[in-house]
Coordinates of C-alpha atoms in Angstrom, one line a residue:
X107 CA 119.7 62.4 101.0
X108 CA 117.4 59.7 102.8
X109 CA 118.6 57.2 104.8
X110 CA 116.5 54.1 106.5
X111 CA 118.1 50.8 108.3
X112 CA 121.6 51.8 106.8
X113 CA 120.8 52.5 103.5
X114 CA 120.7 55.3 101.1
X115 CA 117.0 55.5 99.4
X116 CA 115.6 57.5 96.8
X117 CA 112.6 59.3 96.6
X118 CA 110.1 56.3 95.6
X119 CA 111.8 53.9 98.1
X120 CA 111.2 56.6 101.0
X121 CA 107.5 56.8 100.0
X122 CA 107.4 52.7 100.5
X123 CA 109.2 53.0 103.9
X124 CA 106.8 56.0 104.9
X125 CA 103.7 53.8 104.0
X126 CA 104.8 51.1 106.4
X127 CA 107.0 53.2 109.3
X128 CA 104.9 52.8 112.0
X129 CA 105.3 49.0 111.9
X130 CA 109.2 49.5 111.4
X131 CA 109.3 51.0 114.3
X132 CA 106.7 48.6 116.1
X133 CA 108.8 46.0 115.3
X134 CA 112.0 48.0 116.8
X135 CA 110.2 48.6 119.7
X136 CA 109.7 44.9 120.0
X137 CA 112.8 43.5 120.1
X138 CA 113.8 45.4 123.7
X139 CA 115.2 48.8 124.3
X140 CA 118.7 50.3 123.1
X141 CA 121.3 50.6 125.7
X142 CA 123.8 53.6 126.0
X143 CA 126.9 51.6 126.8
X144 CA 126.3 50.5 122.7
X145 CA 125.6 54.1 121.6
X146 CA 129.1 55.2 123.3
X147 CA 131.1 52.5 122.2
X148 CA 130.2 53.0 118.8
X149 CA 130.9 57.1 119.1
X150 CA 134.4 55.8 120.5
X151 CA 134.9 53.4 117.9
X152 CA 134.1 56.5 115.4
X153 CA 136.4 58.9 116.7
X154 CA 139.3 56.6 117.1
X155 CA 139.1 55.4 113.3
X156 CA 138.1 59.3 111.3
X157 CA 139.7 60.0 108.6
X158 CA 140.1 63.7 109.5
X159 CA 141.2 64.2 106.1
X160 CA 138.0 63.3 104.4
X161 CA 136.4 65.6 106.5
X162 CA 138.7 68.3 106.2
X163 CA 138.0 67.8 102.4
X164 CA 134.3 67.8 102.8
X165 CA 134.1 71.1 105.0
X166 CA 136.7 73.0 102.5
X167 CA 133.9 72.0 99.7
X168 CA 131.6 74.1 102.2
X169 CA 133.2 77.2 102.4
X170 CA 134.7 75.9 106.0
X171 CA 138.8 77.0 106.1
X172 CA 141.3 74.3 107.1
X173 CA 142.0 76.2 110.3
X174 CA 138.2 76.2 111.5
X175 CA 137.6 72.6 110.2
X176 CA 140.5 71.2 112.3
X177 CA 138.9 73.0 115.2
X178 CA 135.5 71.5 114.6
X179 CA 137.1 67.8 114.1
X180 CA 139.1 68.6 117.9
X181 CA 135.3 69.6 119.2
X182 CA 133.6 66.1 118.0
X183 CA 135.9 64.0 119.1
X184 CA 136.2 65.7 122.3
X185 CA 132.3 65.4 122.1
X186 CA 132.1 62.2 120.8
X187 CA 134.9 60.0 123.3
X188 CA 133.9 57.7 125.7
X189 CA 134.9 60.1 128.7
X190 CA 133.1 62.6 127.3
X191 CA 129.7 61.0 126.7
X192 CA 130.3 58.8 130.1
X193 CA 130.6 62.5 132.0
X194 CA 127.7 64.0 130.2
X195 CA 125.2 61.2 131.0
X196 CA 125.9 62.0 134.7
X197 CA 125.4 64.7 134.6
X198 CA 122.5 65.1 132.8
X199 CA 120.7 62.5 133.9
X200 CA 122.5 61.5 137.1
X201 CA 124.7 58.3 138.8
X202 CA 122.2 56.1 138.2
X203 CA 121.0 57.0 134.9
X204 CA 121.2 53.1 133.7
X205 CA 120.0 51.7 137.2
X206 CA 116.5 51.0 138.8
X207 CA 116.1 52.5 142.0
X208 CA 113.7 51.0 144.6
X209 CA 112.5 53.1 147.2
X210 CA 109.6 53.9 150.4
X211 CA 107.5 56.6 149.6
X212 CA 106.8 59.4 152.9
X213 CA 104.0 57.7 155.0
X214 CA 103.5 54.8 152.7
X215 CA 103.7 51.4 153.0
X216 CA 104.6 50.3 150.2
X217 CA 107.9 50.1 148.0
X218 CA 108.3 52.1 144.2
X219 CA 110.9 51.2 141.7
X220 CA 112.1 54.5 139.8
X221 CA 113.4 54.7 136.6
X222 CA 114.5 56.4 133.3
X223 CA 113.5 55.7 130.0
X224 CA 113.3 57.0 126.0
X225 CA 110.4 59.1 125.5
X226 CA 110.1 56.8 122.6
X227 CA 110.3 58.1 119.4
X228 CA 111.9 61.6 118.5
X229 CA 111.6 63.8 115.0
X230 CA 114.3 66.1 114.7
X231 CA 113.5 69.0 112.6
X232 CA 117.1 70.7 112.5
X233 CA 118.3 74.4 111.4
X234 CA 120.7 74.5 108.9
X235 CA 123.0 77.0 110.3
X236 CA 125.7 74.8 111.7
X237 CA 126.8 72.0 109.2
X238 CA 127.0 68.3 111.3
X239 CA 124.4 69.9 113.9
X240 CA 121.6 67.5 112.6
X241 CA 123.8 64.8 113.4
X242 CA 124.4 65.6 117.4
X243 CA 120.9 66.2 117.7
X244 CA 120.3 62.3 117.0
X245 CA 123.0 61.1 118.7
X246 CA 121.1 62.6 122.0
X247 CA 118.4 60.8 120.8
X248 CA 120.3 57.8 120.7
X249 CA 122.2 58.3 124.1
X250 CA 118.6 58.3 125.9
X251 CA 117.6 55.3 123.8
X252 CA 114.7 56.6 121.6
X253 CA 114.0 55.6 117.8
X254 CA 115.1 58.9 115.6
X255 CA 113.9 60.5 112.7
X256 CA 115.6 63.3 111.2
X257 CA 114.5 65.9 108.8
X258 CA 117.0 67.4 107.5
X259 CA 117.4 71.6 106.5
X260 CA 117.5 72.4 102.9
X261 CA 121.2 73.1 103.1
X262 CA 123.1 70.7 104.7
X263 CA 125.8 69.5 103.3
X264 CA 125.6 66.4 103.7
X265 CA 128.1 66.0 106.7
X266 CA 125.3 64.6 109.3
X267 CA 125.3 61.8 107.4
X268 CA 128.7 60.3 107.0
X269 CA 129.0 60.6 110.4
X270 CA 125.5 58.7 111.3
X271 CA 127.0 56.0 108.6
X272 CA 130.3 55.8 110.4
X273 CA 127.9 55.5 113.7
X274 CA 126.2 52.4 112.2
X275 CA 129.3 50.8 110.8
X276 CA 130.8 51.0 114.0
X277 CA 127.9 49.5 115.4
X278 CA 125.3 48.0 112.7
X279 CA 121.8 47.5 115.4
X280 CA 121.7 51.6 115.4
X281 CA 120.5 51.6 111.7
X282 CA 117.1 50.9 113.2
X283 CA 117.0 53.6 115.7
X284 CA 118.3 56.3 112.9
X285 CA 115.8 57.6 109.6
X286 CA 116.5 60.7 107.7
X287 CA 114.4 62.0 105.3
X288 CA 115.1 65.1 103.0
X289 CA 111.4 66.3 102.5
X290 CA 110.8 70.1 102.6
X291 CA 109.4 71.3 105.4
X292 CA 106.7 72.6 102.8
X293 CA 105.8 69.0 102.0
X294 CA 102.8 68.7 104.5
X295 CA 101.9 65.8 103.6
X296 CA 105.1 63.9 104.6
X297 CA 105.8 65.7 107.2
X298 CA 102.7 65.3 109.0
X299 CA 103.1 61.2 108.2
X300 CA 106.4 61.6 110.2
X301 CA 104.8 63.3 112.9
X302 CA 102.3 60.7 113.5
X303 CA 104.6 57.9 114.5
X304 CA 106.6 60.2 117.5
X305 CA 106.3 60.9 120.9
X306 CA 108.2 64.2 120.8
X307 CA 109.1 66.7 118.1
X308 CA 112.4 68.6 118.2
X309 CA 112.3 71.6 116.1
X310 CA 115.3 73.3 116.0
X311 CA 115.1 77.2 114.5
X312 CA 113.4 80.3 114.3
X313 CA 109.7 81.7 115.8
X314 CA 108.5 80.8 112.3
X315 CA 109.3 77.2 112.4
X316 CA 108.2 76.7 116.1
X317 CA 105.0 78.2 114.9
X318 CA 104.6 76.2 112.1
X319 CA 105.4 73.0 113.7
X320 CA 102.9 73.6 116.5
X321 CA 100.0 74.2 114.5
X322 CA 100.9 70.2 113.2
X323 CA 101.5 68.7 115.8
X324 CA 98.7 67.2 118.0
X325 CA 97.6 67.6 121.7
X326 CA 99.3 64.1 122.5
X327 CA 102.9 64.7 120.7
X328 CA 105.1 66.7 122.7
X329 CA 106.8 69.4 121.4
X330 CA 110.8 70.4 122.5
X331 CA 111.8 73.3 120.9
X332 CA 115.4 74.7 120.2
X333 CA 114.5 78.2 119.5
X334 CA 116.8 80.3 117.4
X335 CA 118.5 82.9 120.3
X336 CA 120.7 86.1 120.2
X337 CA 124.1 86.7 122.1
X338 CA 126.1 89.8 122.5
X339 CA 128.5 91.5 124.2
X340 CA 128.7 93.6 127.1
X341 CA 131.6 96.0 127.8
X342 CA 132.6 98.4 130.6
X343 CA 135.3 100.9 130.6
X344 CA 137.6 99.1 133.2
X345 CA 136.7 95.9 130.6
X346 CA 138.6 97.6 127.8
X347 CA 141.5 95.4 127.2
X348 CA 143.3 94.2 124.0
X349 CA 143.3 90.8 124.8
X350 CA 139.2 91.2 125.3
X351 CA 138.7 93.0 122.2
X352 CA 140.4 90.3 120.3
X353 CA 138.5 88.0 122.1
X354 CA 135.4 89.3 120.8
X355 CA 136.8 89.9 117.2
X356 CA 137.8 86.1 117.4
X357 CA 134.1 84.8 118.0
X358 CA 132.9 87.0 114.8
X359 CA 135.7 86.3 113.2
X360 CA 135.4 82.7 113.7
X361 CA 131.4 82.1 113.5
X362 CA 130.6 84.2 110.6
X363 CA 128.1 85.7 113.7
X364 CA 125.7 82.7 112.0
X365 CA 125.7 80.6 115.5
X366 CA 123.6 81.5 118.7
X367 CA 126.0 82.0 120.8
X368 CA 127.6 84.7 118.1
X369 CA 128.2 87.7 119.1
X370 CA 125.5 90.1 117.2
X371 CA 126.5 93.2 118.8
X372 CA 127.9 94.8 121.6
X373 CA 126.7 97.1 124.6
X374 CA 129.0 99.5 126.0
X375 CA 128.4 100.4 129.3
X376 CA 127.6 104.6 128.9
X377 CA 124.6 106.8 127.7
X378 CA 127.6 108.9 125.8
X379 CA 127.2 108.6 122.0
X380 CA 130.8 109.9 121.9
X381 CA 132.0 106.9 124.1
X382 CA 130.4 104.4 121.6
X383 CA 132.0 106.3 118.5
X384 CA 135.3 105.5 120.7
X385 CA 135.3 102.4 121.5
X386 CA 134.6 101.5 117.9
X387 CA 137.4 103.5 116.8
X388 CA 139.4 101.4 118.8
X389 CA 138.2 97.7 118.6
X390 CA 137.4 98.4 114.7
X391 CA 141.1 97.8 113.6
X392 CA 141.4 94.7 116.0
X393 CA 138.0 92.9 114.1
X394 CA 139.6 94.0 111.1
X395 CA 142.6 92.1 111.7
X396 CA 141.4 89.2 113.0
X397 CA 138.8 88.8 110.2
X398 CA 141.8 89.7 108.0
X399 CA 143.6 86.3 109.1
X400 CA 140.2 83.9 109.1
X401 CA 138.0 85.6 106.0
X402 CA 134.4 84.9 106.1
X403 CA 133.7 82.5 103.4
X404 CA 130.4 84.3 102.3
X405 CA 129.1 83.5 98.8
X406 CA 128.7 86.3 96.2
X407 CA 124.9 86.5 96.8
X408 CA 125.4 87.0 100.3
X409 CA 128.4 89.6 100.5
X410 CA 126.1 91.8 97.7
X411 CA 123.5 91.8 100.5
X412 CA 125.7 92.6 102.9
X413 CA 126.4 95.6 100.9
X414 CA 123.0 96.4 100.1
X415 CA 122.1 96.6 104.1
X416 CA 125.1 98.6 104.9
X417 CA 124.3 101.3 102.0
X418 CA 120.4 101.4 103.6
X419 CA 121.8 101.7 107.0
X420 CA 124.4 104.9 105.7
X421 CA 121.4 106.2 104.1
X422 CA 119.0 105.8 107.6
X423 CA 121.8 106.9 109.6
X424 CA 121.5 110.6 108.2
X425 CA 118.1 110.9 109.9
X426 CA 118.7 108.9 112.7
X427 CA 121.9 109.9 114.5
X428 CA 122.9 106.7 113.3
X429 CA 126.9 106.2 112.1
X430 CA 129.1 103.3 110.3
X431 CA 132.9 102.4 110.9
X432 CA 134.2 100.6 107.9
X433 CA 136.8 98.5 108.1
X434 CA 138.2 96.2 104.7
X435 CA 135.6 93.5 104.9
X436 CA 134.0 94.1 108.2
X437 CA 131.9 97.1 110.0
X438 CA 131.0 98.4 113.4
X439 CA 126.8 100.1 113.3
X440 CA 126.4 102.2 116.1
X441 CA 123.6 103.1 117.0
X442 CA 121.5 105.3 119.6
X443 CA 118.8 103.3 120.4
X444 CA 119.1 99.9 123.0
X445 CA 117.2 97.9 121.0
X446 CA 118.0 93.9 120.6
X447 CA 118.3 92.3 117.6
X448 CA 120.5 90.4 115.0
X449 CA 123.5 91.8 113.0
X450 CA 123.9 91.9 109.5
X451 CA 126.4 88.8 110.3
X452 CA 129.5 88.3 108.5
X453 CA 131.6 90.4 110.3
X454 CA 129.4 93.2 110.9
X455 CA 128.2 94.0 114.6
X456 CA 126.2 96.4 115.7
X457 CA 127.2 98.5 118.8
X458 CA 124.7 100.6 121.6
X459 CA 125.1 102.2 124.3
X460 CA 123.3 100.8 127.7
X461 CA 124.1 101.8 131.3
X462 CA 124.4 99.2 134.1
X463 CA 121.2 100.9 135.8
X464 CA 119.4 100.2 132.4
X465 CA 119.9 96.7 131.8
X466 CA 117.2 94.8 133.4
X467 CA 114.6 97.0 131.9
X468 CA 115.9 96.7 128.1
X469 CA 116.8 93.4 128.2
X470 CA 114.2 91.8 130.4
X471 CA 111.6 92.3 127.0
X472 CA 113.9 89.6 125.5
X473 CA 114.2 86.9 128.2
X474 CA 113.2 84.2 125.9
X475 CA 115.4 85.0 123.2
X476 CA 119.1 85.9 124.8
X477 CA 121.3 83.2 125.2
X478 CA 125.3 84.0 125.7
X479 CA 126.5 87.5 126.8
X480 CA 130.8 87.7 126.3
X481 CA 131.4 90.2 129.2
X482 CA 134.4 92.5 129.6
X483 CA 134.3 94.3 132.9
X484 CA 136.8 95.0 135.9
X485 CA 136.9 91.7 138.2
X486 CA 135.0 93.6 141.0
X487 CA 132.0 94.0 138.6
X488 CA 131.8 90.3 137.6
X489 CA 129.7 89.6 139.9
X490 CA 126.9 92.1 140.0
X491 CA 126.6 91.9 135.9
X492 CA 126.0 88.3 135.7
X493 CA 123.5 88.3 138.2
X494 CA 121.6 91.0 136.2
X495 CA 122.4 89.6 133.0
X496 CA 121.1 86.1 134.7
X497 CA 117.3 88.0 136.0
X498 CA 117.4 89.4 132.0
X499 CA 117.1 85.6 131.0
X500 CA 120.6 85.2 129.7
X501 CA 122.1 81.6 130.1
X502 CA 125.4 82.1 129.6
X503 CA 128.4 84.5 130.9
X504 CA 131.6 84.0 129.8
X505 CA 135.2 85.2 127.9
X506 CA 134.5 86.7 124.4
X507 CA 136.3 84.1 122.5
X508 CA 134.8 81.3 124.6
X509 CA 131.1 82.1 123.4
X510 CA 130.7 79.7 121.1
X511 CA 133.3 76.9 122.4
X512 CA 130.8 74.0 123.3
X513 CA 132.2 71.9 126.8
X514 CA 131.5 68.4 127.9
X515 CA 128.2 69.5 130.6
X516 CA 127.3 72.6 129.0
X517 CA 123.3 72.9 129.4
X518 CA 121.8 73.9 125.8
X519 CA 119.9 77.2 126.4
X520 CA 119.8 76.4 129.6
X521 CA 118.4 73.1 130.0
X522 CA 119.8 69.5 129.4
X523 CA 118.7 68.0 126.3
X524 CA 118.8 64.3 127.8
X525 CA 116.5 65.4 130.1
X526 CA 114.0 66.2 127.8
X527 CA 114.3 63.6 126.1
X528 CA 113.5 61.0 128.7
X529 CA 110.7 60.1 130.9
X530 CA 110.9 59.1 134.7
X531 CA 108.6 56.2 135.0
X532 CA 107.6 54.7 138.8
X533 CA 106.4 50.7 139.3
X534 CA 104.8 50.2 142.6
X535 CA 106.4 47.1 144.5
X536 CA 105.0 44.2 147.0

């Protein structure tokens, strides 16, 4: 689905628009810069008019149950309120965010003016593994007043956008700060065109799309990326808890493990094979349960690979100490090795056993790639385990069931995306 100025285009009208985009957005620039007291009022507008029904409708068409869809609607217009957006700009960007500030440089004699501004012009290449992602992406573009194109993933469901529609209904002069285009990101040719009109490309996903991307994009085009990351779990014994175990079953339970702040596995805190074996005795029954009450909606291709992986790890496991706890439609891997990667998803974690002494040496190989770490430990080891999971590179520490809960002020992978997507410009004074 393409949309440009407000309108839905086909194929052959995109082409047209692609031939002449750098003049669109000459003209744009023109006509003065887009302020952030529009973009919020129109996000306010939005949330106060949704038809959560509609939604509800669209998400069920997705595989998304009525339970989780409500939850996501309570997120965006948490997200999207005036208070919310007001409080993040502050943050992110500061008091003065909208303000020129005028000041003496050290040992000079003379006066600077200080402000911020757009980068520009921003392509957002998004991931498809959260449905309406696409869309917040943009709408930070929008906030820091840039021009934004987005590329969308091959499988959105067309979520992102209704809601930039409702955005320019609400407020019609953000049609020409919002493209979208549906090329593949095998299509070169287009893709490179987009690129050449940007300031900044924003590639959301995986070492092979950063890659890719990269090798595109020229010296003076910045690249952001958004890198795909990996979040776990640790555990310790005095961290053992029903109410934490069913805080990590929840975030599996509820993510389908396909977010980055999903839990992927878990680390128990031993070097005792027969202590892992335990502890997934006993937080096996609790996933089970709680994946019981909010079933994965995975399609029929994906739950017969799921199957196929589990049968090649039973297989493995013979020769490498490695053993499987099967619960109705979920599973618990452990294995002997300390090793970081991603689950088989869909209710299957993986679980390892690695000491306290050990962490900063496995993990540390990983800093780039580790984003959320649930932790369940006694409250006088709180303190000392987030500061080594913090020196591994991780981002995040928090409640198991609060991993993947997003929170008006909440740094993405550890940086503020309005930030980056703004430049600090100085204007020397008389």
């Amino acid at each position: 689905m393409n949309l440009v100025k407000g309108k839905i285009l086909d194929a052959k009208e995109c082409d047209d628009i692609l031939g002449n985009l750098e003049q669109h957005i000459l003209d744009t620039m023109s006509k003065g810069r887009l302020n952030a007291e529009t973009v919020i009022s129109a996000c306010d507008k939005v949330v106060n008019t949704l038809d959560e029904a509609e939604y509800l409708n669209v998400m069920r068409e997705l595989g998304i149950d009525e339970a989780l869809g409500k939850m996501y609607i309570d997120e965006f217009k948490h997200a999207f309120s005036r208070e919310s957006l007001m409080y993040r700009m502050k943050v992110e960007l500061g008091d003065s965010f909208s303000e020129i500030v005028t000041y003496n440089p050290m040992y000079k004699d003379f006066a600077v003016s200080s402000q911020i501004l757009p980068l520009g012009v921003l392509l957002h290449v998004a991931a498809g593994n959260a449905d309406g992602l696409p869309a917040f992406s943009v709408l930070e573009g929008l906030l820091t007043g840039n021009i934004n194109i987005l590329k969308l993933p091959a499988a959105e469901g067309g979520i992102s956008v209704r809601l930039l529609l409702e955005l320019i209904k609400a407020e019609p002069v953000l049609a020409e700060y919002i493209y979208v285009f549906d090329y593949s990101s095998k299509d070169i040719e287009h893709i490179e065109r987009l690129i050449s009109v940007t300031d900044a490309v924003i590639v959301w996903g995986g070492k092979e799309a950063v890659s890719a991307f990269r090798k595109m994009i020229p010296p003076n085009i910045k690249l952001i990326e958004w890198g795909h990351k990996i979040s776990f779990a640790y555990v310790t014994k005095q961290g053992i808890t029903t109410e934490g175990l069913k805080g990590l079953a929840k975030n599996i339970a509820d993510t389908g493990q396909l977010l980055c702040s999903s839990i992927q596995g878990i680390f128990v805190d031993t070097d005792n094979m027969e202590e892992v074996y335990e502890f997934c005795n006993k937080f096996l029954p609790v996933l089970n349960n709680e994946i019981a009450n909010r079933p994965v909606k995975a399609g029929i291709g994906i739950k017969s690979q799921v199957a196929l992986r589990l049968y090649a790890e039973e297989l493995e496991g013979i020769y490498k100490n490695n053993r499987i706890f099967r619960g109705d439609s979920c599973s618990l891997i452990a294995y002997t090795d300390k090793i970081m990667d991603t689950s088989i998803q869909f209710g299957n974690a993986w679980v390892r056993p690695l000491r306290q002494s050990e962490m900063l040496s496995a993990l540390r190989p990983y800093k780039n790639y580790l984003q959320t770490v649930g932790l369940l430990c006694g409250p006088h080891e709180v303190q000392l385990l987030t500061d080594i999971l913090f020196k591994t590179g991780v981002v995040r520490v928090c409640k198991g069931e609060n991993m993947s809960i997003d929170y008006t002020g909440i740094p993405h992978d550890g940086e503020y995306p309005l930030r980056r997507y703004t430049k600090i410009v100085h204007t020397e004074k008389d």
